[in-house]
Coordinates of C-alpha atoms in Angstrom, one line a residue:
M1 CA -74.1 26.8 6.8
P2 CA -73.7 30.3 8.4
T3 CA -70.8 30.9 10.8
T4 CA -73.3 31.7 13.6
L5 CA -75.0 28.4 13.2
L6 CA -71.7 26.5 13.4
F7 CA -70.8 28.4 16.6
L8 CA -74.2 27.5 18.1
L9 CA -73.9 23.8 17.4
S10 CA -70.4 23.7 18.8
Y11 CA -71.5 25.2 22.1
L12 CA -74.6 23.2 22.7
S13 CA -73.1 20.2 24.6
L14 CA -70.7 22.4 26.6
V15 CA -73.3 24.8 27.7
A16 CA -75.7 22.1 28.8
A17 CA -73.0 20.7 31.1
L18 CA -71.8 24.0 32.5
F19 CA -75.2 25.5 33.3
D20 CA -77.0 22.3 34.5
Q21 CA -79.5 22.5 31.6
P22 CA -81.6 19.5 30.8
P23 CA -80.2 17.4 27.9
A24 CA -81.6 18.4 24.6
I25 CA -81.7 17.1 21.0
H26 CA -81.0 19.8 18.4
Y27 CA -82.1 19.4 14.8
T28 CA -81.0 21.9 12.2
L29 CA -84.0 23.3 10.3
E30 CA -84.4 24.4 6.7
R31 CA -87.2 26.1 4.8
R32 CA -88.2 24.2 1.7
G33 CA -87.9 26.4 -1.3
G34 CA -85.7 29.0 0.3
A35 CA -86.6 32.3 2.0
F36 CA -90.1 33.7 1.6
A37 CA -90.8 36.7 -0.7
P38 CA -87.2 37.7 -1.3
N39 CA -88.0 39.8 -4.3
W40 CA -87.4 43.6 -4.5
T41 CA -90.9 44.1 -6.0
A42 CA -93.8 42.2 -4.3
N43 CA -95.5 39.5 -6.5
L44 CA -99.0 40.2 -5.3
T45 CA -100.5 37.2 -7.2
Y46 CA -98.0 34.9 -5.5
L47 CA -98.6 36.4 -2.1
S48 CA -102.4 36.0 -2.5
E49 CA -101.9 32.3 -3.4
Q50 CA -99.7 31.8 -0.3
L51 CA -102.3 33.5 1.9
K52 CA -105.0 31.1 0.7
I53 CA -102.7 28.2 1.4
A54 CA -101.9 29.5 4.8
E55 CA -105.5 30.0 5.7
S56 CA -106.5 26.5 4.4
R57 CA -104.2 24.9 6.9
F58 CA -106.5 26.0 9.8
N59 CA -109.6 24.4 8.2
F60 CA -109.0 20.8 9.1
T61 CA -110.3 20.9 12.7
R62 CA -113.5 21.7 14.5
R63 CA -114.3 22.6 18.0
E64 CA -116.5 20.5 20.3
V65 CA -117.3 20.2 24.0
K66 CA -115.6 17.4 25.9
G67 CA -116.3 17.2 29.5
N68 CA -116.2 20.7 30.9
K69 CA -114.0 22.3 28.2
I70 CA -113.9 23.1 24.5
V71 CA -111.2 21.2 22.5
R72 CA -110.2 21.1 18.9
V73 CA -110.5 17.7 17.1
P74 CA -109.8 16.6 13.5
K75 CA -112.8 17.1 11.2
E76 CA -114.7 14.0 10.2
K77 CA -116.0 13.4 6.7
A78 CA -119.6 13.6 8.0
V79 CA -119.2 17.2 9.1
G80 CA -117.3 18.7 6.2
G81 CA -113.8 17.3 6.7
G82 CA -111.5 15.7 4.3
D83 CA -110.6 12.1 3.6
V84 CA -110.9 10.1 6.9
T85 CA -108.2 7.8 5.7
K86 CA -105.6 10.5 5.6
L87 CA -103.7 12.1 8.4
M88 CA -103.7 15.9 8.8
G89 CA -100.6 17.8 7.6
E90 CA -98.7 18.0 4.3
Y91 CA -95.5 16.1 3.6
G92 CA -92.9 17.8 1.4
R93 CA -95.0 21.1 1.0
P94 CA -92.9 24.0 -0.4
G95 CA -92.6 26.6 2.4
N96 CA -92.6 24.0 5.3
W97 CA -89.8 24.0 7.8
F98 CA -88.2 20.6 8.0
A99 CA -85.3 18.7 9.7
K100 CA -83.4 15.8 8.3
M101 CA -84.0 12.6 10.2
K102 CA -81.8 9.5 10.2
L103 CA -83.8 6.2 10.5
G104 CA -83.1 2.5 10.1
S105 CA -80.0 0.3 9.6
P106 CA -78.3 1.2 7.4
I107 CA -79.3 4.8 7.9
Q108 CA -81.8 6.4 5.6
K109 CA -82.2 10.2 5.6
I110 CA -85.8 11.5 5.6
E111 CA -87.0 15.0 5.5
M112 CA -89.2 15.5 8.7
D113 CA -91.6 18.4 8.3
I114 CA -92.7 20.1 11.5
D115 CA -96.3 21.1 12.0
M116 CA -97.6 23.1 14.9
L117 CA -101.2 22.5 14.0
T118 CA -101.1 18.7 14.2
K119 CA -100.2 16.2 17.0
D120 CA -99.1 12.9 15.5
F121 CA -95.7 11.7 14.3
A122 CA -95.9 9.6 11.2
I123 CA -93.9 8.6 8.2
T124 CA -95.6 8.2 4.8
T125 CA -94.2 6.2 1.9
T126 CA -95.9 6.7 -1.4
S127 CA -95.2 5.3 -4.9
S128 CA -94.2 8.7 -6.3
N129 CA -90.7 10.0 -6.6
L130 CA -91.5 13.2 -4.8
G131 CA -90.2 13.9 -1.3
S132 CA -87.9 11.6 0.7
R133 CA -88.8 7.9 0.9
F134 CA -88.3 5.5 3.7
E135 CA -88.0 1.9 2.5
D136 CA -88.6 -0.5 5.4
F137 CA -87.5 -3.4 3.3
F138 CA -83.9 -2.2 3.4
S139 CA -83.7 -1.7 7.2
S140 CA -82.6 -4.7 9.2
T141 CA -83.8 -3.2 12.5
Y142 CA -87.4 -2.4 11.2
T143 CA -89.9 -4.4 13.3
Q144 CA -93.6 -4.6 12.7
N145 CA -96.0 -3.6 15.4
A146 CA -97.6 -6.2 17.8
F147 CA -101.1 -4.7 17.6
G148 CA -103.8 -7.1 16.5
I149 CA -105.6 -4.5 14.5
I150 CA -104.6 -1.7 12.2
P151 CA -104.9 1.5 14.3
F152 CA -105.5 3.8 11.4
P153 CA -106.4 3.1 7.7
N154 CA -103.3 2.2 5.6
C155 CA -101.0 2.7 8.6
A156 CA -99.0 0.3 10.8
F157 CA -97.2 1.0 14.1
P158 CA -93.6 -0.4 13.7
H159 CA -90.5 0.6 15.5
D160 CA -86.9 1.2 14.2
L161 CA -83.7 2.8 15.3
T162 CA -83.2 6.5 14.8
L163 CA -79.9 8.4 15.2
L164 CA -80.5 11.6 17.2
P165 CA -78.4 14.6 16.2
S166 CA -76.1 16.5 18.6
A167 CA -76.4 13.7 21.1
N168 CA -75.1 11.1 18.6
L169 CA -77.3 8.5 20.2
S170 CA -79.6 5.9 18.7
F171 CA -82.9 4.9 20.3
D172 CA -85.8 2.6 19.4
L173 CA -88.6 4.8 18.0
Q174 CA -92.1 3.7 17.6
F175 CA -94.0 5.5 14.9
A176 CA -96.9 5.3 12.4
H177 CA -95.8 4.1 9.0
C178 CA -98.5 4.9 6.4
K179 CA -98.7 3.6 2.8
P180 CA -101.6 4.8 0.7
R181 CA -103.3 2.3 -1.5
R182 CA -102.0 2.2 -5.1
Q183 CA -105.4 3.0 -6.5
S184 CA -105.6 6.1 -4.3
R185 CA -104.6 9.5 -5.6
D186 CA -102.7 10.0 -2.3
T187 CA -100.0 7.7 -3.5
L188 CA -99.0 10.4 -6.0
L189 CA -98.2 12.8 -3.1
P190 CA -94.7 13.3 -1.7
S191 CA -93.2 10.8 0.8
G192 CA -91.6 12.0 4.1
A193 CA -92.1 12.3 7.8
L194 CA -94.3 14.8 9.8
L195 CA -93.7 15.8 13.4
G196 CA -96.8 17.3 15.0
L197 CA -96.0 19.9 17.7
A198 CA -99.5 20.8 18.9
P199 CA -99.9 20.7 22.7
S200 CA -103.2 18.8 22.9
K201 CA -103.8 15.1 22.3
S202 CA -107.3 16.0 21.2
L203 CA -105.8 16.5 17.7
S204 CA -104.3 13.1 17.6
Q205 CA -105.8 10.8 14.9
L206 CA -103.8 7.7 16.0
G207 CA -105.4 7.1 19.3
D208 CA -103.7 6.3 22.6
E209 CA -102.0 3.1 21.4
L210 CA -99.0 4.9 19.9
P211 CA -96.8 6.8 22.4
D212 CA -96.1 10.4 21.6
F213 CA -92.7 11.3 20.1
F214 CA -91.9 13.5 23.0
D215 CA -93.2 10.9 25.6
Q216 CA -90.9 8.3 24.1
L217 CA -87.8 10.6 24.5
V218 CA -88.8 11.5 28.1
G219 CA -89.7 7.9 28.9
Q220 CA -86.4 6.5 27.8
N221 CA -84.5 9.3 29.8
I222 CA -83.1 10.8 26.6
V223 CA -84.4 14.2 27.4
E224 CA -85.6 15.4 30.8
N225 CA -88.5 17.8 30.0
D226 CA -91.4 17.6 27.6
V227 CA -90.5 20.9 25.8
F228 CA -89.3 22.1 22.5
S229 CA -87.9 25.4 21.2
L230 CA -87.6 27.1 17.8
H231 CA -85.1 29.6 16.7
L232 CA -84.6 30.9 13.2
I233 CA -81.1 32.0 12.2
N234 CA -82.4 33.6 9.0
G235 CA -85.1 33.1 6.4
E236 CA -83.7 29.7 5.4
E237 CA -82.2 28.0 8.4
G238 CA -83.0 27.5 12.1
I239 CA -82.8 25.1 15.0
L240 CA -85.4 22.9 16.6
S241 CA -84.4 21.9 20.2
I242 CA -86.3 19.1 21.9
G243 CA -86.0 18.8 25.7
G244 CA -84.4 22.2 26.2
T245 CA -83.3 25.4 24.5
I246 CA -80.2 27.0 22.9
A247 CA -80.6 30.4 24.7
D248 CA -77.3 30.1 26.7
A249 CA -75.4 28.9 23.6
I250 CA -76.6 32.0 21.7
A251 CA -75.4 34.2 24.6
R252 CA -72.0 32.5 24.5
V253 CA -71.8 33.0 20.7
E254 CA -72.7 36.7 21.1
E255 CA -70.0 37.2 23.7
R256 CA -67.4 35.6 21.4
I257 CA -68.5 37.7 18.5
E258 CA -68.3 40.8 20.6
G259 CA -64.8 39.8 21.8
F260 CA -63.7 39.3 18.3
L261 CA -65.1 42.6 17.1
G262 CA -63.8 44.4 20.2
K263 CA -67.1 46.2 20.9
P264 CA -70.5 45.3 22.1
H265 CA -73.2 44.7 19.6
D266 CA -76.6 46.5 19.8
Y267 CA -78.9 43.6 20.3
P268 CA -82.7 44.2 20.7
V269 CA -83.9 43.5 24.2
A270 CA -87.3 43.0 25.9
E271 CA -88.7 45.6 28.2
H272 CA -90.9 45.2 31.2
I273 CA -94.2 47.1 31.0
P274 CA -95.9 47.6 34.3
D275 CA -99.7 47.2 34.1
P276 CA -101.4 46.6 37.5
E277 CA -104.8 46.0 36.0
Q278 CA -103.6 43.4 33.5
D279 CA -101.3 41.9 36.2
A280 CA -104.3 41.3 38.4
Q281 CA -106.1 39.5 35.5
D282 CA -103.0 37.4 34.8
Y283 CA -103.0 36.5 38.5
V284 CA -106.4 34.8 37.8
N285 CA -105.2 33.2 34.6
G286 CA -102.0 31.8 36.1
A287 CA -99.6 34.0 34.1
S288 CA -98.2 36.2 36.8
E289 CA -94.4 35.9 37.2
A290 CA -94.6 37.7 40.5
Q291 CA -96.7 34.9 42.0
R292 CA -94.4 32.2 40.4
A293 CA -91.4 33.8 42.0
A294 CA -93.2 34.2 45.4
N295 CA -94.2 30.5 45.1
A296 CA -90.6 29.4 44.6
D297 CA -89.3 31.6 47.4
K298 CA -91.9 30.2 49.9
G299 CA -91.6 26.6 48.7
Q300 CA -95.4 26.4 48.4
A301 CA -97.4 24.2 46.2
V302 CA -101.0 24.8 45.3
P303 CA -103.9 22.7 43.9
P304 CA -104.7 23.1 40.3
Q305 CA -106.3 26.4 39.1
G306 CA -109.8 26.9 40.3
Q307 CA -109.5 24.4 43.2
A308 CA -110.2 27.2 45.7
F309 CA -113.6 27.6 44.3
A310 CA -114.3 23.9 44.5
D311 CA -113.1 23.8 48.1
K312 CA -115.7 26.6 48.9
G313 CA -118.4 24.9 47.0
Q314 CA -118.5 27.6 44.4
A315 CA -118.6 27.3 40.7
V316 CA -115.7 28.6 38.7
P317 CA -116.9 31.6 36.7
P318 CA -116.5 31.1 32.9
Q319 CA -113.5 32.7 31.3
I320 CA -114.7 35.3 28.8
Q321 CA -112.5 35.8 25.8
K322 CA -112.1 39.4 24.8
R323 CA -113.0 40.1 21.2
D324 CA -113.1 43.9 21.0
L325 CA -110.1 46.1 20.4
E326 CA -110.8 48.0 23.6
E327 CA -110.7 46.3 27.0
V328 CA -113.9 44.8 28.3
H329 CA -114.7 45.0 32.0
D330 CA -116.5 41.7 32.7
P331 CA -118.3 41.2 36.1
H332 CA -117.5 37.5 36.1
M333 CA -113.8 38.1 35.7
E334 CA -113.8 40.9 38.3
K335 CA -115.6 38.7 40.8
R336 CA -113.2 35.9 40.1
A337 CA -110.2 38.2 40.6
A338 CA -111.6 39.3 44.0
L339 CA -112.1 35.7 45.1
E340 CA -108.5 34.9 44.0
D341 CA -107.1 37.9 45.9
A342 CA -109.0 36.9 49.0
N343 CA -107.6 33.4 48.9
A344 CA -104.0 34.5 48.1
I345 CA -103.5 31.6 45.7
L346 CA -100.0 31.0 44.5
V347 CA -99.4 29.4 41.1
P348 CA -97.2 26.3 41.1
T349 CA -93.9 26.6 39.2
W350 CA -92.4 24.1 36.8
D351 CA -93.3 20.6 37.9
D352 CA -92.9 21.5 41.6
L353 CA -95.6 19.3 42.9
S354 CA -93.3 16.3 42.8
P355 CA -89.8 15.7 44.2
V356 CA -88.7 14.1 40.9
N357 CA -89.1 15.1 37.3
R358 CA -90.9 13.1 34.7
A359 CA -87.8 11.1 33.9
G360 CA -87.6 9.9 37.5
R361 CA -84.5 12.0 38.4
A362 CA -84.3 13.9 41.7
K363 CA -84.7 17.7 41.2
P364 CA -82.4 20.2 42.8
K365 CA -83.5 21.4 46.3
G366 CA -84.0 25.0 47.3
P367 CA -85.9 27.9 45.7
T368 CA -82.8 29.7 44.5
Q369 CA -81.5 27.0 42.2
P370 CA -81.1 28.5 38.7
T371 CA -82.8 26.6 35.9
W372 CA -82.9 26.9 32.2
R373 CA -86.3 28.5 32.5
D374 CA -84.7 31.7 34.0
G375 CA -84.7 34.5 31.5
W376 CA -87.8 33.4 29.7
K377 CA -91.1 35.2 30.0
W378 CA -94.1 32.9 30.0
S379 CA -97.7 33.0 28.8
P380 CA -100.2 30.3 29.4
V381 CA -102.1 28.6 26.6
E382 CA -105.8 29.7 26.4
G383 CA -108.9 29.2 24.3
A384 CA -110.0 25.8 22.9
A385 CA -107.4 23.1 23.7
G386 CA -105.5 22.1 20.6
W387 CA -103.2 24.8 19.3
W388 CA -100.6 27.1 20.8
Q389 CA -103.1 29.9 21.4
I390 CA -102.1 32.6 24.0
L391 CA -103.0 36.2 24.8
M392 CA -100.9 39.0 23.3
R393 CA -101.3 41.6 26.0
G394 CA -100.3 44.5 23.7
I395 CA -99.2 45.7 20.3
W396 CA -96.9 48.7 20.2
A397 CA -96.1 50.8 17.2
D398 CA -93.5 53.5 17.5
Q399 CA -93.6 53.3 21.3
V400 CA -97.4 53.7 21.4
K401 CA -99.7 50.9 22.6
I402 CA -102.3 50.7 19.9
M403 CA -104.1 47.5 20.9
K404 CA -104.4 45.2 23.9
N405 CA -105.5 41.8 24.8
Q406 CA -105.5 40.1 21.4
P407 CA -105.8 36.3 21.2
C408 CA -103.2 34.8 18.9
I409 CA -102.1 31.4 17.6
I410 CA -98.4 30.6 16.9
D411 CA -97.5 28.8 13.8
I412 CA -94.0 28.8 12.2
N413 CA -95.3 27.6 8.8
T414 CA -97.5 30.6 8.2
P415 CA -95.3 33.0 6.3
F416 CA -97.2 36.1 7.4
I417 CA -98.6 37.7 10.5
L418 CA -102.3 37.3 10.0
A419 CA -104.6 39.9 11.7
P420 CA -108.5 39.9 11.9
P421 CA -110.1 42.7 9.8
L422 CA -110.8 45.2 12.6
A423 CA -107.3 44.6 14.1
A424 CA -105.6 45.0 10.7
K425 CA -107.4 48.3 10.2
A426 CA -106.5 49.6 13.6
F427 CA -102.9 48.4 13.1
Y428 CA -102.3 50.2 9.8
A429 CA -104.2 53.3 11.0
S430 CA -101.3 53.9 13.4
I431 CA -98.8 54.0 10.5
S432 CA -98.8 57.4 8.7
G433 CA -99.5 57.0 5.0
A434 CA -100.6 53.4 5.1
H435 CA -103.5 52.3 3.0
R436 CA -105.3 49.1 1.8
L437 CA -104.4 47.8 -1.7
P438 CA -107.3 47.7 -4.2
S439 CA -109.1 44.5 -5.0
P440 CA -108.2 41.7 -5.7
Y441 CA -105.4 42.3 -3.2
S442 CA -107.4 44.0 -0.5
N443 CA -106.1 41.7 2.2
F444 CA -102.7 43.4 1.9
W445 CA -101.8 46.9 3.1
A446 CA -99.1 49.3 1.9
Y447 CA -97.0 51.7 3.9
P448 CA -94.3 54.3 3.0
C449 CA -91.0 52.3 2.6
N450 CA -89.1 55.1 4.4
N451 CA -91.5 54.9 7.4
P452 CA -91.6 51.3 8.6
P453 CA -93.2 50.9 12.1
F454 CA -91.0 50.3 15.1
L455 CA -92.9 47.2 16.5
H456 CA -93.1 45.5 19.8
F457 CA -95.4 42.6 20.8
E458 CA -96.2 42.3 24.5
F459 CA -96.4 38.9 26.3
G460 CA -96.5 38.3 30.0
G461 CA -96.0 42.0 30.9
W462 CA -92.9 42.3 28.7
R463 CA -92.7 43.8 25.2
F464 CA -90.4 42.2 22.6
P465 CA -89.1 43.8 19.4
V466 CA -90.3 42.1 16.3
M467 CA -89.2 42.3 12.6
R468 CA -86.3 44.6 13.5
G469 CA -83.4 45.4 11.2
T470 CA -82.5 44.6 7.6
K471 CA -82.9 41.2 5.9
S472 CA -80.0 38.7 6.0
S473 CA -77.8 37.8 3.1
Y474 CA -80.2 35.0 2.3
E475 CA -82.9 37.7 1.7
H476 CA -80.7 40.4 0.2
R477 CA -83.1 41.0 -2.7
G478 CA -85.9 42.0 -0.3
A479 CA -86.7 45.7 0.1
N480 CA -86.7 47.8 3.2
G481 CA -86.3 45.4 6.1
K482 CA -88.0 42.5 7.6
F483 CA -91.5 44.1 7.8
S484 CA -91.6 44.4 4.1
L485 CA -92.8 41.8 1.6
G486 CA -91.5 43.9 -1.3
K487 CA -92.4 47.1 -3.0
V488 CA -95.8 47.6 -4.5
A489 CA -94.2 48.5 -7.8
E490 CA -90.6 48.8 -9.0
D491 CA -90.7 52.6 -9.0
S492 CA -93.1 52.9 -6.0
G493 CA -92.2 54.4 -2.6
Y494 CA -94.7 52.1 -0.9
C495 CA -94.0 48.6 0.4
V496 CA -96.3 45.7 1.3
G497 CA -96.5 45.0 5.0
A498 CA -96.0 41.6 6.6
V499 CA -99.1 42.0 8.7
V500 CA -101.9 40.7 6.4
E501 CA -105.6 40.9 6.9
S502 CA -107.3 37.5 7.3
R503 CA -111.0 36.9 7.1
M504 CA -111.0 33.4 8.6
G505 CA -114.1 33.0 10.8
V506 CA -115.9 36.0 9.2
G507 CA -119.3 34.8 7.9
D508 CA -119.5 31.7 10.1
V509 CA -123.1 32.4 11.0
Q510 CA -124.2 32.6 7.4
S511 CA -122.4 29.4 6.4
L512 CA -124.0 27.6 9.3
R513 CA -127.5 28.7 8.4
K514 CA -126.9 27.7 4.8
S515 CA -125.9 24.2 5.9
G516 CA -129.0 23.8 8.1
R517 CA -127.3 24.5 11.4
S518 CA -128.0 27.2 14.0
G519 CA -125.8 28.8 16.5
S520 CA -125.5 31.8 18.7
G521 CA -122.7 33.3 16.7
A522 CA -119.4 32.8 14.9
G523 CA -117.6 32.1 18.1
G524 CA -120.1 30.0 19.9
G525 CA -123.4 28.1 19.7
R526 CA -124.2 24.4 19.1
D527 CA -125.4 22.4 16.2
T528 CA -129.2 21.8 17.0
T529 CA -130.3 20.2 13.8
T530 CA -127.9 17.3 13.0
G531 CA -127.8 15.6 16.4
E532 CA -124.2 16.6 17.0
S533 CA -124.9 18.6 20.2
G534 CA -121.3 18.7 21.2
I535 CA -120.1 20.6 18.1
V536 CA -119.3 24.3 18.7
A537 CA -120.3 26.5 15.8
G538 CA -117.6 28.5 14.0
N539 CA -113.9 27.8 13.8
G540 CA -113.0 30.1 16.6
L541 CA -110.7 32.3 14.5
R542 CA -113.0 35.3 14.0
D543 CA -110.9 37.7 16.2
V544 CA -107.6 35.7 16.4
W545 CA -104.2 36.7 15.2
I546 CA -101.8 34.1 13.6
L547 CA -98.2 34.8 14.6
G548 CA -96.2 33.2 11.8
E549 CA -92.6 33.0 10.7
P550 CA -91.8 36.7 11.0
V551 CA -92.2 36.6 14.8
F552 CA -89.6 33.8 15.1
R553 CA -86.8 36.0 13.6
G554 CA -84.8 37.6 16.3
M555 CA -86.9 36.0 19.1
G556 CA -86.6 32.7 20.8
L557 CA -89.7 30.7 21.6
V558 CA -90.0 27.7 23.9
F559 CA -93.1 25.5 24.2
D560 CA -93.9 23.6 27.3
M561 CA -96.0 20.6 26.4
E562 CA -96.7 19.6 30.0
A563 CA -97.4 23.0 31.6
K564 CA -99.1 24.3 28.4
E565 CA -97.1 27.5 28.4
V566 CA -95.1 29.5 25.8
G567 CA -91.8 31.3 26.8
F568 CA -90.3 34.3 25.0
R569 CA -86.8 35.7 24.8
S570 CA -85.1 38.3 22.7
Y571 CA -81.9 37.3 20.8

């Protein structure tokens, strides 16, 4: 284990006490199979296979209208989905990030994969020798569920004791325990646990009977807030924090390292980018930090977003998602912004509508009380409810803003940064000498190894450096820094870029017509031929970026399950 990781873990409990941070549970993460693409020369066949695997993980859901909003739900067999008796997610998949979970009495160690595209927490025990098995027969504290029916095929809802790391505390955890039938081919798959980290319960396949993993921790007063954060130390190790973050612990470690070295270290920092026009739009969307600060200073609380329109008897104008590379001036959004300005609506801060938090503890009084949220820059979740989809306000290459207002989905198990075709073309057009590789590797682009881009991604009015510096000792065989997936050839001066073109969502209209459906386009429309009028055509990924593992290196991300926000911070 690296020295930095040891320092971090040793400071976690101390920092929480000193800085009045909410208690948090910290799991150490590992990447199954080691660091991704560590070779000096890129294996394009392997990279193409990994791209197909990464894209396939986004194909297990569909969009539908529920009430007055669009949500993502698991596909059913009748509409082209997979086996309805199998939960989404893959146990023991090479390339997954996982933590080691201690469950039962005596303790059994299980590899718990994390998945940001699913919602449920489940443990699967198969008859194969692959993965890590949990044997309920050997646990004296394993208790069967009290439900009269089986909530999901081949699954039960028992509970057992689990030992939480860092807190050294055991608590009674209820979970789904699934055992595929012996005549099923699923019983040949790996055993293990899967922790879904998606923000919306619409992706849950287990129903409302089973409490969420996070809800159980909050409900038993083990953690205070329904949040989690992810930080990667290198290409093989990281930390998952539940209920808080490790931001202050990292700051303490950096101070100690600087004291030991006798000189300050040049850490990358985030920069504030003033943009009055975009700030006005964020005011509408609830992302303005200025309004949050003003709200805290005045001690004001506001009704939910859009309530002002309801109070006036007005309909809330639809939120138009921008799909072009250039900014679109939409009359609905401009009218909505004018109405918001006229009403001077302030956005509520973290859980400030109640004098107590979700755990029932009294919150500190006064607007100037420092909290663990200070220092993070927040972006609200947008788009169809289900995944961590936010708006990336800008992409900067070599100090030049080359794109703005790009929707993106965050997923740590995607080893690339996936860009839609038009965006990938515009991105590499800003890098002198970059070109697309010939077929069958045309999803990948090459750039001069001695001219890597100086990249920043902009969130919430702040731009953050990404993929900076050289690779760690775990990735010492990799060529030319974190942006490179390896050289095109051993004697080539060109490297393969980590931003990869993805064609997910392209051709949705054609596929719908072939299947007998009709729709207004790849991003909208409804099924008008099968009777499923609530289904929205297309997968919604036509113009969406996927921010994968490279974004997590050197940047801290925290995910607020309750407020549906993502926070960013440079390390």
